Short mmCIF file of C-alpha atoms in Angstrom, two decimals:
data_model
loop_
_atom_site.label_atom_id
_atom_site.label_comp_id
_atom_site.label_asym_id
_atom_site.label_seq_id
_atom_site.Cartn_x
_atom_site.Cartn_y
_atom_site.Cartn_z
CA MET A 1 68.68 132.87 98.61
CA ASN A 2 71.01 130.96 100.88
CA HIS A 3 70.90 127.24 100.14
CA ASN A 4 72.44 124.79 102.58
CA PRO A 5 72.75 121.39 100.93
CA THR A 6 71.66 118.41 102.94
CA GLN A 7 74.26 115.90 103.99
CA GLU A 8 72.97 113.51 101.33
CA GLU A 9 73.32 116.14 98.57
CA ALA A 10 76.83 116.98 99.73
CA HIS A 11 77.76 113.28 99.72
CA ARG A 12 76.43 112.90 96.15
CA LYS A 13 78.40 115.92 94.98
CA ALA A 14 81.66 114.79 96.62
CA LYS A 15 83.86 113.31 93.96
CA PRO A 16 86.74 111.03 94.86
CA VAL A 17 90.14 112.60 94.34
CA ALA A 18 92.69 110.44 92.54
CA PRO A 19 94.62 108.51 95.18
CA LYS A 20 98.29 109.32 95.68
CA VAL A 21 99.31 106.77 98.30
CA LYS A 22 102.94 106.45 97.27
CA GLU A 23 103.33 110.22 96.93
CA LEU A 24 102.13 110.74 100.51
CA ILE A 25 104.72 108.25 101.78
CA GLU A 26 107.45 109.87 99.66
CA ARG A 27 106.64 113.30 101.15
CA SER A 28 106.94 111.94 104.69
CA ARG A 29 110.12 111.63 106.75
CA SER A 30 108.51 109.98 109.76
CA VAL A 31 105.62 107.63 110.46
CA ILE A 32 103.13 107.70 113.34
CA LEU A 33 103.09 104.39 115.24
CA ALA A 34 100.34 102.76 117.28
CA THR A 35 101.29 99.67 119.26
CA VAL A 36 99.89 97.69 122.17
CA ASP A 37 101.70 95.93 125.02
CA ALA A 38 101.09 92.44 126.41
CA GLY A 39 98.45 93.81 128.79
CA GLY A 40 96.57 95.58 126.00
CA THR A 41 97.71 99.09 126.90
CA PRO A 42 97.96 101.20 123.75
CA ASN A 43 100.94 103.40 122.96
CA SER A 44 101.40 105.95 120.21
CA SER A 45 104.64 107.45 119.01
CA TYR A 46 106.51 108.22 115.83
CA ALA A 47 109.77 107.25 114.17
CA PRO A 48 111.80 108.41 111.19
CA PHE A 49 111.60 105.73 108.50
CA THR A 50 112.82 104.57 105.16
CA GLN A 51 111.09 102.37 102.63
CA ILE A 52 112.48 99.60 100.44
CA GLU A 53 109.90 98.17 98.07
CA ASN A 54 106.73 98.00 100.20
CA THR A 55 108.43 97.47 103.55
CA LEU A 56 108.93 100.32 106.01
CA TYR A 57 111.99 100.30 108.28
CA ILE A 58 112.51 102.16 111.55
CA LEU A 59 115.57 102.33 113.81
CA VAL A 60 114.21 102.60 117.35
CA SER A 61 115.45 102.49 120.94
CA PHE A 62 114.37 100.06 123.66
CA MET A 63 114.01 103.13 125.88
CA ALA A 64 110.71 103.72 124.02
CA LYS A 65 107.62 101.65 124.91
CA HIS A 66 106.73 101.07 121.27
CA THR A 67 110.06 99.32 120.62
CA LYS A 68 109.37 96.48 123.05
CA ASN A 69 105.84 96.14 121.66
CA LEU A 70 107.23 95.88 118.12
CA ALA A 71 110.11 93.57 119.10
CA ASP A 72 107.58 91.22 120.69
CA GLY A 73 105.97 90.88 117.24
CA ARG A 74 102.62 92.42 118.08
CA LYS A 75 100.71 93.93 115.18
CA ALA A 76 101.07 97.64 114.75
CA SER A 77 99.27 100.40 112.97
CA VAL A 78 101.18 103.09 111.11
CA MET A 79 99.90 106.38 109.80
CA PHE A 80 101.10 108.94 107.31
CA ILE A 81 99.17 112.21 107.42
CA GLU A 82 99.27 115.51 105.61
CA ASP A 83 100.81 118.34 107.61
CA GLU A 84 98.15 120.48 109.31
CA SER A 85 99.69 123.65 107.92
CA ALA A 86 99.32 122.33 104.36
CA THR A 87 95.73 121.12 104.56
CA LYS A 88 92.81 123.03 103.13
CA GLN A 89 90.26 121.25 105.34
CA ILE A 90 91.24 119.94 108.79
CA TYR A 91 88.45 117.32 108.71
CA ALA A 92 89.66 115.91 105.42
CA ARG A 93 93.44 115.71 105.81
CA GLU A 94 95.09 113.31 103.40
CA ARG A 95 96.10 110.19 105.33
CA LEU A 96 97.15 106.58 104.97
CA THR A 97 96.67 104.10 107.80
CA LEU A 98 98.16 100.62 107.53
CA GLU A 99 98.06 97.50 109.64
CA ALA A 100 101.61 96.15 109.73
CA ILE A 101 103.46 93.10 111.00
CA PRO A 102 106.78 93.99 112.67
CA SER A 103 109.93 91.89 112.57
CA GLN A 104 113.37 92.62 113.93
CA ILE A 105 116.30 92.77 111.50
CA GLU A 106 119.51 91.16 112.68
CA ARG A 107 122.27 93.66 113.44
CA ASP A 108 125.08 93.73 110.83
CA SER A 109 123.12 91.52 108.39
CA GLU A 110 123.01 92.49 104.72
CA THR A 111 119.51 93.91 105.22
CA TRP A 112 120.65 95.87 108.30
CA ASN A 113 123.54 97.44 106.38
CA THR A 114 121.41 98.29 103.33
CA VAL A 115 118.64 99.86 105.40
CA VAL A 116 120.97 101.79 107.73
CA ASP A 117 122.77 103.21 104.67
CA LYS A 118 119.43 104.34 103.22
CA LEU A 119 118.35 105.81 106.58
CA LYS A 120 121.64 107.74 106.69
CA LYS A 121 121.04 109.16 103.19
CA THR A 122 117.54 110.25 104.20
CA HIS A 123 118.06 111.42 107.79
CA GLY A 124 121.74 112.33 108.03
CA LYS A 125 124.82 111.37 109.99
CA VAL A 126 122.91 111.01 113.26
CA VAL A 127 121.99 107.54 111.98
CA ASP A 128 125.69 106.52 112.25
CA VAL A 129 125.61 107.40 115.93
CA ILE A 130 122.32 105.74 116.89
CA ALA A 131 122.95 102.62 114.78
CA GLU A 132 125.99 101.93 116.97
CA MET A 133 124.04 102.24 120.21
CA GLY A 134 123.18 98.85 121.69
CA ASP A 135 119.62 99.80 122.66
CA PHE A 136 118.64 100.62 119.05
CA ILE A 137 117.16 97.90 116.89
CA LEU A 138 115.98 97.87 113.29
CA ILE A 139 112.35 96.92 112.75
CA ALA A 140 110.74 96.01 109.43
CA LEU A 141 107.06 96.90 109.20
CA GLN A 142 105.33 94.81 106.55
CA PRO A 143 101.98 96.30 105.49
CA VAL A 144 98.99 93.94 105.56
CA LYS A 145 96.11 96.20 104.55
CA GLY A 146 94.87 99.69 105.17
CA SER A 147 92.89 102.71 104.15
CA TYR A 148 93.68 105.93 102.34
CA VAL A 149 91.63 109.13 102.57
CA ASN A 150 92.26 112.26 100.54
CA GLY A 151 89.08 114.25 100.96
CA PHE A 152 85.35 114.05 101.63
CA GLY A 153 83.86 111.12 99.72
CA SER A 154 87.35 110.01 98.76
CA ALA A 155 88.36 106.99 100.83
CA TYR A 156 89.92 103.78 99.56
CA PHE A 157 90.94 100.33 100.71
CA VAL A 158 94.67 99.63 100.26
CA ASP A 159 96.39 96.24 99.94
CA GLU A 160 99.75 95.00 101.24
CA HIS A 161 101.46 96.33 98.09
CA LEU A 162 100.18 99.85 98.85
CA GLU A 163 97.88 99.62 95.84
CA ILE A 164 94.29 100.83 95.85
CA LEU A 165 91.81 97.95 95.98
CA GLU A 166 88.54 99.87 95.74
CA HIS A 167 86.75 103.06 96.64
CA ARG A 168 85.08 102.84 100.06
CA ASN A 169 81.68 103.99 98.82
CA ASP A 170 79.81 101.21 100.58
CA VAL A 171 79.53 103.15 103.86
CA ASN A 172 77.28 106.20 103.86
CA HIS A 173 77.40 108.87 106.52
CA GLN A 174 74.22 108.98 108.56
CA SER A 175 72.43 112.10 109.78
CA LYS A 176 71.10 112.34 113.31
#
């Protein structure tokens, strides 16, 4: 006999998978960015990044729309997501989405030098070239809060320290 579980039964059977927020970030070389301009027009892009403690850093050009949006200090959203080719279930890709506050790092400051050195170790000598270009700026993205999903029934709230706050089991999926 073929038994198709109801959505409610499937939800009950779904067990949260242990969260691996920091591991997802460590496996990533770039971050997906969502920004908005002064008129409210959204923009999405990506940037290679590095992380020091809980802060993400990106070296980006003013030729890109997202750079002006970030330089103007507007909130951003960043996302890390499992590669499609590595996922077992396209609807349940592992992902971390964070609200972040951007701030520009002063060129040639101690922080600039430390971060650019780390970017170079991660992404290669191309960083030497782009760091010297006048249209590139260094942006710090400070996480505020977010969410982490790593499977059906396995979603969590994340704090500014990239730590799990609680399982998001308060929202149940509804059937039509």
